XYZ file of C-alpha atoms in Angstrom:
718
model
C 91.371 109.036 112.195
C 91.042 105.819 110.196
C 88.781 105.322 107.231
C 87.009 101.977 106.725
C 85.486 101.480 103.301
C 84.247 97.956 103.952
C 80.767 97.290 102.702
C 78.089 95.818 104.925
C 74.307 95.994 104.939
C 74.456 98.551 107.704
C 77.039 100.669 106.000
C 75.103 100.818 102.749
C 76.400 100.443 99.230
C 79.965 101.457 98.441
C 81.171 103.699 95.641
C 81.582 100.900 93.097
C 78.133 99.549 93.898
C 76.635 102.999 93.315
C 78.607 103.287 90.078
C 77.180 99.957 88.928
C 73.694 101.141 89.857
C 74.123 104.267 87.731
C 75.313 102.199 84.755
C 72.319 99.886 85.144
C 69.763 102.681 85.304
C 71.324 104.484 82.347
C 72.402 101.378 80.455
C 71.594 102.633 76.971
C 72.960 106.069 77.693
C 76.201 104.572 79.029
C 76.561 102.327 75.983
C 75.784 105.186 73.597
C 78.240 107.443 75.422
C 81.050 104.876 75.043
C 80.264 104.314 71.366
C 80.150 108.046 70.629
C 83.330 108.826 72.580
C 85.331 105.974 71.013
C 84.025 106.834 67.537
C 84.869 110.531 68.012
C 88.370 109.732 69.289
C 88.976 107.299 66.419
C 87.722 109.779 63.813
C 89.817 112.574 65.301
C 92.911 110.367 65.406
C 92.444 109.315 61.768
C 91.907 112.906 60.645
C 94.902 114.245 62.563
C 97.135 111.269 61.828
C 99.859 110.388 64.273
C 103.255 111.822 65.024
C 105.023 108.833 66.523
C 108.747 109.395 66.738
C 111.568 107.613 68.465
C 113.835 109.474 70.848
C 116.852 107.445 71.884
C 118.856 110.456 73.027
C 120.691 109.952 76.308
C 121.999 113.251 77.657
C 125.191 112.790 79.617
C 126.504 109.816 77.619
C 129.536 109.813 75.328
C 127.543 108.738 72.268
C 125.036 111.583 72.697
C 127.820 114.098 73.271
C 129.522 112.864 70.087
C 126.296 113.277 68.085
C 125.777 116.800 69.432
C 129.392 117.724 68.631
C 129.106 116.435 65.055
C 125.890 118.398 64.520
C 127.407 121.552 65.996
C 130.370 121.526 63.617
C 128.545 120.427 60.488
C 130.209 117.032 60.146
C 128.728 114.664 57.585
C 128.664 111.916 60.214
C 126.021 113.861 62.204
C 123.279 112.446 60.004
C 122.571 108.752 59.630
C 123.386 107.030 56.381
C 122.031 104.393 54.035
C 124.325 101.887 52.363
C 123.508 100.872 48.805
C 125.316 97.553 48.411
C 126.197 96.074 45.029
C 127.313 92.586 44.101
C 128.446 91.546 40.636
C 130.335 88.289 40.177
C 131.847 89.797 37.037
C 133.453 92.583 39.065
C 132.553 96.196 39.863
C 135.836 97.916 38.986
C 135.473 97.762 35.211
C 134.242 100.702 33.165
C 131.377 98.907 31.430
C 127.636 99.500 31.336
C 127.153 98.326 34.941
C 129.320 101.161 36.229
C 127.510 103.689 34.053
C 124.149 102.408 35.274
C 125.243 102.548 38.903
C 126.487 106.112 38.555
C 123.257 107.233 36.832
C 121.244 105.683 39.641
C 123.398 107.338 42.309
C 122.893 110.687 40.571
C 119.124 110.219 40.829
C 119.427 109.277 44.520
C 121.466 112.421 45.206
C 118.538 114.557 43.993
C 115.970 112.881 46.285
C 114.506 114.583 49.390
C 116.317 114.049 52.729
C 119.587 113.196 50.921
C 122.540 115.508 51.630
C 125.237 113.586 49.792
C 126.145 110.366 47.979
C 129.615 108.817 47.907
C 130.083 106.388 45.011
C 132.088 103.160 45.441
C 134.250 104.397 42.555
C 135.392 107.426 44.589
C 136.950 105.298 47.318
C 138.957 102.125 46.700
C 138.127 100.982 50.245
C 134.434 100.863 49.255
C 135.032 97.835 47.017
C 136.000 94.427 48.432
C 139.412 92.920 47.714
C 138.001 90.497 45.133
C 136.140 93.362 43.428
C 132.711 91.692 43.526
C 131.077 93.636 46.385
C 130.943 97.402 46.841
C 128.816 100.022 48.507
C 127.743 103.607 48.086
C 127.097 105.769 51.144
C 123.981 107.954 51.121
C 124.140 110.601 53.861
C 120.730 111.614 55.207
C 119.593 114.994 56.478
C 119.166 113.732 60.036
C 118.985 110.701 62.308
C 117.064 107.689 61.001
C 114.048 108.350 63.225
C 113.830 111.969 61.951
C 113.789 111.180 58.210
C 110.289 110.608 56.718
C 109.745 106.971 55.802
C 108.350 107.984 52.421
C 111.697 109.582 51.543
C 113.574 106.420 52.492
C 111.197 104.271 50.437
C 111.959 106.467 47.384
C 115.677 105.862 47.937
C 115.061 102.103 48.110
C 112.900 102.038 44.965
C 115.321 104.215 42.973
C 118.342 102.115 43.936
C 116.769 98.725 43.326
C 115.598 99.802 39.869
C 119.254 99.488 38.782
C 119.396 95.748 39.593
C 119.569 93.195 36.786
C 122.001 91.636 34.299
C 123.960 89.983 37.101
C 123.941 93.027 39.392
C 122.352 92.639 42.824
C 121.369 95.821 44.688
C 120.413 95.768 48.386
C 120.103 98.553 50.950
C 121.047 98.696 54.604
C 120.986 101.108 57.519
C 118.608 101.909 60.386
C 116.474 104.141 58.166
C 115.932 101.301 55.681
C 115.026 98.856 58.448
C 112.439 101.298 59.789
C 110.943 102.018 56.373
C 110.422 98.393 55.322
C 109.366 97.082 58.719
C 106.641 94.462 58.414
C 103.246 95.230 59.847
C 101.601 93.040 62.451
C 97.909 92.196 62.705
C 97.843 88.398 62.692
C 99.045 88.289 66.298
C 96.218 90.505 67.578
C 93.603 88.464 65.677
C 94.996 85.147 66.905
C 95.075 86.427 70.483
C 91.457 87.613 70.433
C 90.235 84.353 68.869
C 92.081 82.283 71.471
C 90.686 84.479 74.276
C 87.150 83.980 72.970
C 87.642 80.201 72.918
C 88.815 80.202 76.549
C 85.864 82.366 77.617
C 83.343 80.138 75.829
C 84.819 77.061 77.525
C 84.621 78.848 80.881
C 81.058 80.161 80.623
C 79.532 77.831 78.028
C 77.801 80.756 76.328
C 78.873 82.929 73.425
C 77.000 85.953 74.818
C 78.573 85.639 78.267
C 81.998 85.046 76.715
C 81.681 88.056 74.424
C 81.029 90.651 77.150
C 84.582 90.752 78.620
C 86.070 90.719 75.109
C 83.815 93.525 73.841
C 84.681 95.580 76.923
C 88.405 95.130 76.242
C 88.050 96.013 72.538
C 86.197 99.249 73.319
C 88.865 100.194 75.855
C 91.788 99.422 73.539
C 90.176 101.233 70.608
C 89.676 104.385 72.656
C 93.166 104.249 74.162
C 94.923 103.858 70.804
C 93.052 106.850 69.407
C 93.956 108.967 72.434
C 97.635 108.063 72.166
C 97.628 108.832 68.442
C 96.389 112.327 69.264
C 98.792 112.668 72.196
C 101.735 111.823 69.919
C 101.419 115.332 68.444
C 102.235 116.759 71.875
C 104.467 114.157 73.523
C 107.322 112.018 72.233
C 105.835 108.556 71.744
C 107.758 105.784 69.995
C 106.392 104.235 66.808
C 106.404 100.758 68.378
C 103.949 101.860 71.082
C 100.580 100.880 69.440
C 101.253 97.114 69.244
C 102.448 97.119 72.861
C 99.277 98.968 73.861
C 97.204 96.433 71.927
C 98.972 93.533 73.610
C 98.650 94.894 77.151
C 95.181 96.363 76.625
C 93.654 93.136 75.341
C 95.223 91.021 78.075
C 94.458 93.384 80.941
C 91.042 94.425 79.610
C 89.741 90.872 79.322
C 91.348 90.013 82.656
C 89.670 92.837 84.569
C 86.286 92.292 82.946
C 86.512 88.579 83.652
C 87.181 89.075 87.379
C 84.056 91.211 87.674
C 81.923 89.020 85.418
C 82.950 85.849 87.277
C 81.841 87.362 90.584
C 78.603 88.436 88.880
C 78.032 84.844 87.738
C 78.769 83.614 91.271
C 76.157 85.956 92.732
C 73.580 84.760 90.194
C 74.103 81.150 91.276
C 73.523 82.243 94.888
C 70.044 83.447 93.913
C 70.572 87.176 93.386
C 68.698 88.935 90.612
C 70.842 90.413 87.795
C 70.690 93.977 89.157
C 71.745 92.975 92.672
C 74.380 90.585 91.319
C 75.902 93.399 89.258
C 76.100 95.788 92.196
C 77.557 93.099 94.458
C 80.120 92.081 91.834
C 81.272 95.687 91.380
C 81.318 96.247 95.130
C 83.639 93.248 95.571
C 85.602 92.450 92.420
C 85.402 96.062 91.252
C 87.541 97.082 94.218
C 90.113 94.449 93.297
C 90.174 95.654 89.691
C 90.586 99.258 90.794
C 93.463 98.399 93.132
C 95.133 96.137 90.565
C 94.830 98.783 87.855
C 96.327 101.448 90.104
C 99.218 99.111 90.901
C 99.969 98.536 87.210
C 99.804 102.281 86.548
C 102.163 103.030 89.444
C 104.604 100.400 88.167
C 104.501 101.847 84.651
C 104.927 105.414 85.843
C 108.002 104.193 87.711
C 109.590 103.948 84.263
C 109.545 107.730 84.092
C 112.214 107.685 86.804
C 114.562 106.002 84.329
C 114.563 109.100 82.113
C 115.058 107.087 78.927
C 113.700 109.230 76.094
C 110.756 107.727 74.248
C 110.499 104.891 76.792
C 108.791 107.438 79.034
C 106.203 107.984 76.309
C 105.665 104.225 76.021
C 105.150 103.971 79.782
C 102.623 106.821 79.809
C 100.774 105.337 76.815
C 100.483 101.870 78.362
C 99.463 103.400 81.710
C 96.690 105.308 79.921
C 95.614 102.070 78.245
C 95.312 100.351 81.620
C 93.369 103.331 82.993
C 90.881 103.219 80.113
C 90.440 99.428 80.386
C 89.827 99.812 84.106
C 87.194 102.490 83.440
C 85.521 100.286 80.817
C 85.344 97.378 83.273
C 83.764 99.579 85.956
C 81.312 101.529 83.751
C 80.780 99.836 80.376
C 80.644 96.229 81.596
C 77.818 96.845 84.153
C 75.758 98.451 81.370
C 76.292 95.416 79.133
C 75.366 93.095 81.996
C 72.173 95.093 82.525
C 71.227 94.720 78.843
C 71.911 90.971 78.692
C 71.266 90.192 82.372
C 68.104 88.063 82.064
C 69.552 86.000 79.226
C 72.800 85.396 81.074
C 70.911 84.563 84.300
C 68.860 81.829 82.583
C 71.981 80.255 81.147
C 73.963 80.449 84.411
C 71.170 78.918 86.488
C 70.652 76.174 83.898
C 74.344 75.230 84.005
C 74.353 75.410 87.806
C 71.369 73.056 88.111
C 73.002 70.562 85.734
C 76.217 70.671 87.746
C 74.288 70.187 91.007
C 72.427 67.221 89.532
C 75.774 65.604 88.715
C 77.049 66.252 92.243
C 79.700 68.763 91.159
C 80.847 71.228 93.821
C 82.326 74.568 92.751
C 86.026 74.725 93.599
C 86.274 71.163 94.938
C 89.424 70.394 92.959
C 91.136 73.581 94.098
C 90.099 72.849 97.669
C 91.761 69.412 97.446
C 94.886 70.976 95.948
C 95.041 73.486 98.798
C 94.662 70.715 101.374
C 97.424 68.659 99.715
C 99.815 71.618 99.753
C 98.961 72.351 103.387
C 99.826 68.778 104.397
C 103.342 69.124 102.907
C 103.983 72.890 102.682
C 107.799 72.839 102.892
C 108.431 70.240 100.119
C 105.952 72.002 97.817
C 107.601 75.348 98.554
C 111.168 74.094 98.033
C 110.427 72.245 94.783
C 108.595 75.238 93.284
C 111.241 77.785 94.352
C 114.130 75.623 93.086
C 112.397 75.148 89.721
C 111.771 78.878 89.315
C 115.303 79.667 90.469
C 116.759 77.318 87.862
C 114.728 78.977 85.129
C 115.745 82.427 86.382
C 119.479 81.616 86.444
C 120.181 82.425 82.744
C 118.915 85.975 83.324
C 122.127 86.680 85.255
C 123.998 86.488 81.948
C 121.512 88.573 79.960
C 123.098 90.961 77.451
C 121.093 94.062 76.664
C 121.179 95.772 73.284
C 119.067 96.204 70.187
C 118.383 93.924 67.262
C 120.141 94.977 64.081
C 119.869 93.924 60.453
C 121.571 90.627 61.330
C 118.330 89.646 63.096
C 116.039 90.638 60.213
C 114.218 88.148 57.999
C 116.575 86.405 55.581
C 114.644 87.701 52.543
C 114.645 91.371 53.621
C 116.847 93.848 51.756
C 118.408 95.070 55.023
C 119.472 91.519 55.979
C 120.851 90.841 52.489
C 122.842 94.101 52.569
C 124.135 93.207 56.048
C 125.309 89.778 54.881
C 126.936 91.177 51.724
C 128.876 93.807 53.687
C 130.012 91.186 56.198
C 131.077 88.925 53.327
C 133.002 91.629 51.515
C 134.486 93.697 54.356
C 134.190 91.708 57.601
C 131.510 91.444 60.311
C 132.490 94.674 62.080
C 131.747 96.750 59.009
C 128.033 96.718 59.894
C 128.625 98.542 63.168
C 131.374 101.162 62.840
C 132.324 103.311 65.802
C 132.692 107.060 65.288
C 135.593 108.579 67.263
C 135.525 112.367 67.144
C 137.062 115.362 68.858
C 138.270 118.931 68.350
C 141.679 118.461 66.754
C 143.667 119.313 63.615
C 144.893 116.962 60.903
C 148.194 116.105 62.629
C 146.442 115.039 65.808
C 143.962 113.112 63.663
C 146.757 110.975 62.213
C 148.066 110.202 65.689
C 144.530 109.316 66.747
C 144.149 106.980 63.783
C 147.449 105.220 64.556
C 146.408 104.594 68.162
C 142.992 103.299 67.113
C 144.422 101.029 64.418
C 146.811 99.454 66.937
C 144.029 98.709 69.456
C 143.006 95.093 70.011
C 139.728 94.259 68.288
C 140.030 96.904 65.550
C 139.937 95.573 61.975
C 140.382 98.876 60.106
C 140.055 102.646 60.381
C 139.399 105.442 57.927
C 141.685 108.426 57.400
C 140.793 111.422 59.605
C 137.668 113.136 58.243
C 137.461 116.915 58.884
C 134.212 118.667 59.702
C 132.764 121.416 57.510
C 134.358 124.150 59.647
C 137.656 122.264 59.932
C 137.726 122.269 63.723
C 136.604 118.676 64.237
C 138.385 115.430 63.329
C 136.548 112.134 62.994
C 137.883 108.612 62.495
C 135.598 105.695 61.653
C 136.628 102.505 63.473
C 135.565 99.079 62.162
C 135.633 96.334 64.831
C 136.730 92.785 64.092
C 133.447 91.513 65.511
C 129.795 92.006 64.588
C 127.827 94.858 66.246
C 126.005 92.511 68.656
C 129.078 90.509 69.714
C 130.507 90.855 73.207
C 133.851 91.656 71.581
C 132.417 94.882 70.154
C 131.026 95.811 73.568
C 134.457 95.276 75.116
C 136.061 97.358 72.354
C 133.786 100.347 73.095
C 134.796 100.296 76.754
C 138.475 99.685 75.914
C 138.623 102.690 73.591
C 136.998 104.943 76.171
C 138.891 103.679 79.203
C 142.339 102.745 77.840
C 143.122 103.977 74.315
C 141.666 107.490 74.060
C 142.856 108.795 77.466
C 146.445 108.130 76.347
C 145.919 110.031 73.070
C 144.326 112.896 74.990
C 147.276 113.083 77.391
C 149.735 113.309 74.481
C 147.773 115.749 72.303
C 145.662 117.749 74.745
C 142.511 116.976 72.726
C 139.483 115.158 74.121
C 137.788 112.438 72.072
C 134.379 110.787 72.202
C 133.178 107.385 70.938
C 129.824 107.609 69.159
C 127.822 105.930 66.430
C 124.769 103.687 66.635
C 126.693 100.729 68.080
C 128.149 102.836 70.896
C 124.748 104.466 71.487
C 123.180 101.020 71.852
C 125.777 100.129 74.465
C 125.192 103.413 76.303
C 121.438 102.776 76.353
C 121.935 99.266 77.743
C 124.397 100.521 80.370
C 122.016 103.308 81.393
C 119.132 100.855 81.833
C 121.336 98.566 83.937
C 122.549 101.468 86.102
C 119.074 102.859 86.783
C 117.260 99.543 87.166
C 117.831 99.247 90.947
C 116.179 102.649 91.518
C 113.248 101.673 89.331
C 112.772 98.325 91.105
C 112.977 100.017 94.508
C 110.304 102.568 93.546
C 107.874 100.013 92.115
C 108.350 97.381 94.821
C 108.254 99.958 97.604
C 105.045 101.648 96.431
C 103.288 98.329 95.786
C 104.336 96.933 99.152
C 102.971 99.998 100.921
C 99.633 99.631 99.134
C 99.396 95.954 100.097
C 100.283 96.752 103.700
C 97.444 99.274 103.856
C 94.938 96.907 102.245
C 95.771 93.737 104.205
C 97.141 95.393 107.371
C 100.111 93.071 107.354
C 103.895 93.282 107.127
C 104.597 89.761 105.886
C 101.992 89.681 103.089
C 103.614 92.590 101.143
C 107.114 91.123 101.627
C 105.925 87.731 100.391
C 104.167 89.277 97.395
C 107.206 91.351 96.399
C 109.631 88.418 96.640
C 107.383 86.044 94.695
C 106.690 88.600 91.993
C 110.409 89.231 91.594
C 110.953 85.464 91.325
C 108.367 85.019 88.548
C 109.741 88.021 86.623
C 113.316 86.709 86.922
C 112.171 83.307 85.627
C 110.458 84.979 82.656
C 113.617 86.938 81.848
C 115.569 83.695 82.093
C 113.250 82.112 79.516
C 113.715 85.097 77.170
C 117.496 84.799 77.559
C 117.476 81.108 76.667
C 115.302 81.585 73.581
C 116.496 84.886 72.103
C 120.053 85.231 73.391
C 121.115 81.571 73.406
C 119.096 80.699 70.298
C 116.866 77.914 71.634
C 114.200 76.528 69.274
C 116.100 77.780 66.229
C 115.730 81.487 67.052
C 118.426 83.808 65.676
C 120.714 84.515 68.689
C 121.237 88.125 69.703
C 120.949 90.532 72.623
C 117.742 91.209 74.504
C 116.125 94.521 73.559
C 117.423 96.971 76.152
C 114.041 98.180 77.417
C 112.346 94.738 77.517
C 113.362 93.879 81.126
C 112.041 97.136 82.603
C 108.801 97.026 80.581
C 108.158 93.404 81.529
C 108.979 94.171 85.147
C 106.554 97.091 85.287
C 103.668 95.262 83.597
C 104.115 91.827 85.186
C 104.638 93.253 88.669
C 101.331 95.067 88.369
C 99.466 92.111 86.873
C 100.898 89.740 89.479
C 99.527 92.026 92.160
C 96.156 91.568 90.447
C 96.146 87.844 91.233
C 97.781 88.406 94.606
C 95.030 90.794 95.662
C 92.239 88.618 94.244
C 93.468 85.485 96.042
C 94.643 86.979 99.332
C 91.561 89.206 99.669
C 89.345 86.090 99.552
C 91.636 84.364 102.079
C 91.457 87.494 104.237
C 87.666 87.531 103.923
C 87.435 83.963 105.240
C 90.011 84.721 107.941
C 88.006 87.697 109.184
C 84.860 85.556 109.212
C 86.195 82.338 110.811
C 89.646 83.121 112.321
C 90.645 79.634 111.059
C 93.808 80.238 109.045
C 94.105 76.840 107.320
C 90.438 76.853 106.376
C 90.720 80.408 105.059
C 93.613 79.452 102.758
C 91.738 76.442 101.334
C 88.518 78.355 100.789
C 90.305 81.327 99.265
C 92.010 79.029 96.764
C 88.752 77.179 96.057
C 86.897 80.441 95.420
C 89.509 81.990 93.152
C 91.473 79.109 91.598
C 89.208 78.680 88.596
C 88.895 82.358 87.707
C 92.601 83.064 88.255
C 93.489 80.164 85.983
C 90.979 81.267 83.339
C 92.109 84.890 83.486
C 95.730 83.797 83.267
C 94.951 81.473 80.351
C 93.414 84.374 78.442
C 96.381 86.637 79.047
C 98.787 83.834 78.186
C 97.164 83.145 74.804
C 96.926 86.873 74.017
C 100.552 87.497 74.945
C 101.861 84.282 73.381
C 100.135 85.167 70.101
C 102.596 88.038 69.736
C 105.386 85.518 69.290
C 103.892 85.265 65.774
C 104.701 88.943 65.163
C 107.460 89.737 62.658
C 108.980 92.145 65.195
C 111.721 90.590 67.349
C 110.941 93.126 70.065
C 107.267 92.077 70.205
C 108.269 88.411 70.147
C 110.437 88.930 73.229
C 107.759 91.017 74.902
C 104.997 88.479 74.232
C 107.042 85.476 75.346
C 108.210 87.202 78.521
C 104.719 88.247 79.562
C 103.209 84.843 78.706
C 105.831 82.904 80.686
C 105.607 85.275 83.662
C 101.801 85.018 83.856
C 101.912 81.227 83.415
C 104.385 80.810 86.257
C 102.588 83.319 88.444
C 99.137 81.774 88.047
C 100.136 78.104 88.169
C 103.286 77.760 90.245
C 103.098 80.770 92.553
C 99.381 81.284 93.199
C 98.450 77.585 93.260
C 101.503 76.137 95.028
C 103.838 78.666 96.634
C 101.258 81.077 98.075
C 99.206 78.358 99.859
C 102.448 76.807 101.163
C 103.856 80.124 102.413
C 100.534 81.145 103.964
C 100.354 77.795 105.767
C 103.904 78.180 107.096
C 103.262 81.756 108.259
C 99.970 80.828 109.900
C 98.366 83.569 111.994
C 101.564 85.601 111.732
C 100.591 86.409 108.141
C 98.207 89.090 109.434
C 100.604 90.615 111.957
C 101.029 94.387 111.991
C 102.971 96.248 114.716
C 100.778 98.207 117.085
C 102.303 101.577 116.223
C 101.554 100.934 112.528
C 98.096 99.588 113.313
C 97.161 102.935 114.834
C 98.519 105.000 111.936
C 97.605 103.002 108.814
C 94.159 103.866 107.369
C 91.666 101.025 107.014
C 91.039 100.202 103.376
C 89.442 96.827 102.616
C 88.770 95.228 99.252
C 86.462 92.416 100.299
C 82.795 92.639 101.165
C 82.032 91.798 104.753
C 78.599 90.263 105.087
C 76.317 89.688 107.961
């Protein structure tokens, strides 16, 4: 039995219309409920604090197995370390006051919390550069960088830097230091909201009307961030999650509210009273918002299939953010429209009468654009696809990894320490590989000889025994920097070529670990599991579109075009952040950026796809004139899609101002993807493809027609 949820006068109001009616009747109660709930969540989150923690463990990989083995046998290399780097042009090897001051400072550091040991540069000749001007002390921490309290790391930094002066420079490096001194954002969020408000005012010509979608988004984001802060005590949620939630929540929240509010404004201009206009808007655009939100959530939950530690927590957090913003658009926004309905109605009708007096017709420009594309569909399609394909091409050479201290701000202590170590000991010193295995000292020497002779190795340490003596570890320093392709090749060469030979001769098995190897394992794991993730997201979304539009070709078209816009966005990120366009420090793309952008953009693209194609479908059902339906669908939705996209673009692009390289990549990728999707795909490619497909666009095999339930998003009138 099929289920038709179309709305018609005979069928009575749908669920979203009834929901809007409830919000209208209980407008003050709904508003008070939202305020109280958000305030309670915020107060609870502030009282409980948060427990954000990163989990980059990858069970089944060599680097994770090496870490577990080091922990099991009490090796010093099991915990992360901090490097205290010294530079004195007068030399560090003398026995003067500088040495005494350094040793006193290192003694104080050794007594600090979370410190298990300190190795002075004077205990190891290899810890001082050949010219004697640069040296380093190694501070071994009680655990991995993400497990050590930031306050403890800050005390290490302050204690060490107190020894600087009289020609002695002191800088600190290591993942723990980078995490402790990470700059806070804030300017990006403020700039994004201000830009969104400007776009809304230009669209509606009223500060009150413009403020409603923004207020709705802010309430939703505020509640979601509080909920995730509380959830971090139960689930593993990364510490970089809140700014991502803010970015997505603001963009999606304003977008969803705008789609509903624009339909509300349209109904007012048709003569409906505010109450009827609200119910009609929710009954039509509310369905689109609900479907679009579910699509984004499905795409984000597809990330869980990747099984990548704290990335699962990020996906769940952003999915919850989208769910809350969707709820705010369907419940809070109708209450706000009920409160300000009369005022907004007067303004809308006044603007409409002025436009009519000037002979302006709503959507006339978009109608002309649609007609122009329909006259020459194949040239428009080919030009647009070739342009997007050219932009997507660099993504084929994308290198995944993580930013290290070499990408930090030039004035940060971690970047200065990185540069000093590279200057004194070579670029590979900043990313040593840890080769470990169960072996005795004799085998360790043979291991070291094999590693030293390997291509791409600059130096190795003597074999380091574990606390129980059953484990041997050799530190390997590559000739290249941690982010270089040469280091990536060295990791694979050691695992595939060098170590198997040593194992055959000695009978001992060895693993390659360390942060650089772990980064490579993470990137390789993402690349290996990406096809499964894409298949899940694309497959589920295509099935939903097939059910909604009762078509085979529409879902295929939507999936291919969404993949094209995402590939073009990834190509833009590659050019800017990997190739160093516009003066950006070159480096790898953060390993989880492609999957996060794919999940979010695929869902948001479906938002515009559903909004546009549902209006085309509505006209097709009414007139059965395919060309006319395409033109009218574009005319009805072109302005709001462009405005909604403009808001998301300015919100996302504002995050390029963030000090975080990860957020810069994330913001640029989302902004470019939405720009291309709204302008090139929705305004050029979709009308061209729909014209070429003609009536075949709505074809569904008979056997599927009988089995697929009827679920419609558009209102059918008359």
